[in-house]
XYZ file of N, CA, C and O in Angstrom:
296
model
N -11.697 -27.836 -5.989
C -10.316 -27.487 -6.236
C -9.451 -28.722 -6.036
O -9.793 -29.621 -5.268
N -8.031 -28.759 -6.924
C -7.532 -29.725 -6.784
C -6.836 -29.580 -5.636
O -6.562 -28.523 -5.068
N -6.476 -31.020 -5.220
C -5.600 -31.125 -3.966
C -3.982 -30.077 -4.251
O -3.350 -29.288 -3.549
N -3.849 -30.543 -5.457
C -2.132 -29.812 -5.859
C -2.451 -28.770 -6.317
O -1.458 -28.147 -6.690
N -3.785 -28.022 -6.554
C -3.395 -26.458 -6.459
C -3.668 -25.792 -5.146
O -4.609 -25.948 -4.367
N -2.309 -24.780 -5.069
C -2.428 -24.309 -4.086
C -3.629 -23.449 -3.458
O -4.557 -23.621 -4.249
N -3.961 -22.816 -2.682
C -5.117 -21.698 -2.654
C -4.226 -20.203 -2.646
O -3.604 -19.999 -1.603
N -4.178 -19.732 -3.129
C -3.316 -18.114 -2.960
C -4.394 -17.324 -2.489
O -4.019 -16.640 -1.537
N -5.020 -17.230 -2.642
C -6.346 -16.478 -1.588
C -6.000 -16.709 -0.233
O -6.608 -16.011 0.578
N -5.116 -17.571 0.240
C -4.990 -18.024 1.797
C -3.918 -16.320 2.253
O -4.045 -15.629 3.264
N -3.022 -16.128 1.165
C -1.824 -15.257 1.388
C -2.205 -14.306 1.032
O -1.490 -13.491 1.615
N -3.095 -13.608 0.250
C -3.523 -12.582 -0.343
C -4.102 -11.557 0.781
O -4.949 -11.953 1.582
N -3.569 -10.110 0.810
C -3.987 -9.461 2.263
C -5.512 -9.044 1.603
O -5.868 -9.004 0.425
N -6.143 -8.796 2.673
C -7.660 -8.097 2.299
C -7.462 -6.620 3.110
O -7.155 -6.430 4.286
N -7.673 -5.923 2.334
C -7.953 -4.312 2.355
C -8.869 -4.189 1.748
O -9.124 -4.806 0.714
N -9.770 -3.084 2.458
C -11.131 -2.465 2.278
C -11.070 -1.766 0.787
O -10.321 -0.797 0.906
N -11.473 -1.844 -0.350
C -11.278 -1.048 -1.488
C -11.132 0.615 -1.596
O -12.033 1.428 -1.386
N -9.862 0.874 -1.951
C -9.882 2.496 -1.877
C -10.241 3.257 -1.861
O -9.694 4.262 -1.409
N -11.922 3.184 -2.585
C -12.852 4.022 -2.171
C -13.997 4.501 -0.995
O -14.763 5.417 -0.695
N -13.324 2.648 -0.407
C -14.100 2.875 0.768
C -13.566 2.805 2.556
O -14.076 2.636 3.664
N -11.920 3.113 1.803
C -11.022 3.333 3.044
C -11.565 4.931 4.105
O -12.250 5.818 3.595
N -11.165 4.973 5.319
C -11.548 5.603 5.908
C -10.781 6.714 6.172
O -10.891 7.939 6.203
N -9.839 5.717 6.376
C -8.409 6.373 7.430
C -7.699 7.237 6.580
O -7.526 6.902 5.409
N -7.124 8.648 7.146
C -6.278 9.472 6.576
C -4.565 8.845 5.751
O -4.025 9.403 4.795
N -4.227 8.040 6.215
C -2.706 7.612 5.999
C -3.129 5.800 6.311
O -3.979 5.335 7.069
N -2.243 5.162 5.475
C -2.641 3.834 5.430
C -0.999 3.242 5.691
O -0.050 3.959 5.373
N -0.824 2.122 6.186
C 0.528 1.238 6.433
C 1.106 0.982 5.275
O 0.307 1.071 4.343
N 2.495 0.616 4.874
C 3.270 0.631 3.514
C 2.447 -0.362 2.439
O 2.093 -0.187 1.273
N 2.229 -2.113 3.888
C 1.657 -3.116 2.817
C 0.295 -2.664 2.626
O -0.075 -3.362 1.682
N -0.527 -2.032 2.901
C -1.883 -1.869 2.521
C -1.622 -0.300 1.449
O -2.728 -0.015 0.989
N -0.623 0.650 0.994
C -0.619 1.106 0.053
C -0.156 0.559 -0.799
O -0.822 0.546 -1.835
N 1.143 -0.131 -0.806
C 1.411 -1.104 -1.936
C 0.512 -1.623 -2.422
O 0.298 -1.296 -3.589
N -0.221 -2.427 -1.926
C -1.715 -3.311 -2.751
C -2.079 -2.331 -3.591
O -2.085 -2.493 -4.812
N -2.445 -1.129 -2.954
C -3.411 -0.442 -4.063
C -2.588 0.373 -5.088
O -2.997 0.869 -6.138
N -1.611 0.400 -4.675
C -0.811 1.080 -5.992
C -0.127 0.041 -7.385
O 0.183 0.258 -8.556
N -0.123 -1.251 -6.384
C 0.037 -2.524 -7.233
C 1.735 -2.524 -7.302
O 2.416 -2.783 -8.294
N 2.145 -2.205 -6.130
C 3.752 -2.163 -5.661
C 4.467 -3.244 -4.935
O 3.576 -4.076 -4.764
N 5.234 -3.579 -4.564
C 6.216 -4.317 -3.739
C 5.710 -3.173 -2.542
O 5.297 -2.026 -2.712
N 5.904 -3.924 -1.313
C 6.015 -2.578 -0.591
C 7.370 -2.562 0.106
O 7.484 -2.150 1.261
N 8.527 -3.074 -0.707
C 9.922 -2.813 -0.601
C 10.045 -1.591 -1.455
O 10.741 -0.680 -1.005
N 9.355 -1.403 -2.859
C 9.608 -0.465 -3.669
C 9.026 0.627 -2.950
O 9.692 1.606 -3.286
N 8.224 0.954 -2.217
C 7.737 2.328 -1.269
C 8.427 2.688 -0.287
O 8.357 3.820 0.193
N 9.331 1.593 0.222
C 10.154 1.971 1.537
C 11.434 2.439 0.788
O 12.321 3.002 1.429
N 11.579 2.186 -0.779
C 12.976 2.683 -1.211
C 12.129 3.967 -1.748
O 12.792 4.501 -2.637
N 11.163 4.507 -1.573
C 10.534 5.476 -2.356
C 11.133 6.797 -0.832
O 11.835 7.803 -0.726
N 10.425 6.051 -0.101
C 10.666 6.428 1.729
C 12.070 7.511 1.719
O 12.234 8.729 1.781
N 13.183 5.972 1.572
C 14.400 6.095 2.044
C 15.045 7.585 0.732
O 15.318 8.728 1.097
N 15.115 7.164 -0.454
C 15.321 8.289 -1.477
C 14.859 9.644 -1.292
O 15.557 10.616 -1.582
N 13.726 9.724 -0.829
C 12.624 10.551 -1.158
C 12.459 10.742 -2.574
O 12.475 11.892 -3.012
N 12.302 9.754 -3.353
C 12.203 10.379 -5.018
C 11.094 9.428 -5.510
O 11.398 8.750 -6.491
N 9.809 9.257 -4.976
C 8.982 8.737 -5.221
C 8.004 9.548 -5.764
O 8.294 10.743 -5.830
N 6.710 9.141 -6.249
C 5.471 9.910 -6.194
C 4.592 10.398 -5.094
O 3.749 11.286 -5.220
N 4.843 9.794 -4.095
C 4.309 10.071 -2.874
C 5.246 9.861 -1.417
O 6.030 8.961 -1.118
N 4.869 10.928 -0.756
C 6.248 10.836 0.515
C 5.203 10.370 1.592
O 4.112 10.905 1.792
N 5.718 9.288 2.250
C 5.209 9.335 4.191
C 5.262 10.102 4.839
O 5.644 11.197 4.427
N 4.962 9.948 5.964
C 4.781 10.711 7.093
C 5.166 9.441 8.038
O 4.905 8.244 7.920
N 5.650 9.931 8.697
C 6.527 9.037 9.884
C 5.732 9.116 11.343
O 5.730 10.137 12.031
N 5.173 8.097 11.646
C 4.098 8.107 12.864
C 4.610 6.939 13.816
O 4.549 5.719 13.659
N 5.092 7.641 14.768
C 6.027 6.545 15.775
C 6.849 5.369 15.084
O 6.816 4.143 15.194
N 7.583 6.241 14.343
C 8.605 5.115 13.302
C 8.444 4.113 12.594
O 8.936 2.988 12.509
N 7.356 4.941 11.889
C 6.677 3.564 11.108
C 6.015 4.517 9.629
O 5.640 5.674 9.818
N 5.959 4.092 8.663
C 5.856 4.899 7.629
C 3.767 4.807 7.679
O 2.950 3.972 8.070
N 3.710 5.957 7.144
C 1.954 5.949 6.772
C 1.912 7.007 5.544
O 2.144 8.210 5.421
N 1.568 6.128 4.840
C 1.168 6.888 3.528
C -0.425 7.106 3.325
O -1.372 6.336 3.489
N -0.338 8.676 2.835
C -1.322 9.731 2.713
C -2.732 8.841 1.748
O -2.333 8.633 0.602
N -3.798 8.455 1.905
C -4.715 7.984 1.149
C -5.328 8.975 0.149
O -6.021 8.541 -0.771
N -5.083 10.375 0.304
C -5.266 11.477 -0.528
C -4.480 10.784 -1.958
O -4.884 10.238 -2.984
N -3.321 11.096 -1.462
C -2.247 11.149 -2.745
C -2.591 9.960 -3.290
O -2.765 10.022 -4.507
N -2.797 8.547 -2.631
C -2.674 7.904 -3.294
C -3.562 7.980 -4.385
O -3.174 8.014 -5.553
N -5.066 8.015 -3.943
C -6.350 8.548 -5.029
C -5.984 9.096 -6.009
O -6.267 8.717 -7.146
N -5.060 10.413 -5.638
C -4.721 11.670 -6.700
C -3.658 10.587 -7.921
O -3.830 10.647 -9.139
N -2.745 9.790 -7.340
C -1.888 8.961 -8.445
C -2.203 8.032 -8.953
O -1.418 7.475 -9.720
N -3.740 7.411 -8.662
C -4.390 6.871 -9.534
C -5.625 6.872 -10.010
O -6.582 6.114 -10.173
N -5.177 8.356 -10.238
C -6.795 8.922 -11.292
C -5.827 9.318 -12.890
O -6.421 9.727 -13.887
């Protein structure tokens, strides 16, 4: 690799692939990835409620449902 390209793999988050997530409800930036969102656009999904999928609020912190998400991208 060249010196002047950057690596973006350095910034890129790693999440387990959706099919092989575990957990019932996942954090905003690890649903964003898989929905292929901002995860500013989910917290205005949050704040509206006029999204495709609503949180659940777990000690003030948003967790979105890994069900739904599956279900909105099948």
């Amino acid at each position: 690799m060249n010196s002047s390209t950057p690596d973006v793999s350095i910034n890129r988050p790693r999440f387990p692939h959706l099919a092989e997530e575990v957990k019932t409800h996942v954090p905003t930036a690890q649903a964003a990835f898989y929905l292929n969102r901002m995860s500013q656009t989910l917290r205005v999904w949050a704040c509206y409620q006029n999204g495709p999928i609503r949180p659940v609020l777990v000690h003030g912190r948003l967790a979105w449902p890994v069900a739904e998400i599956r279900r909105l991208l099948q």
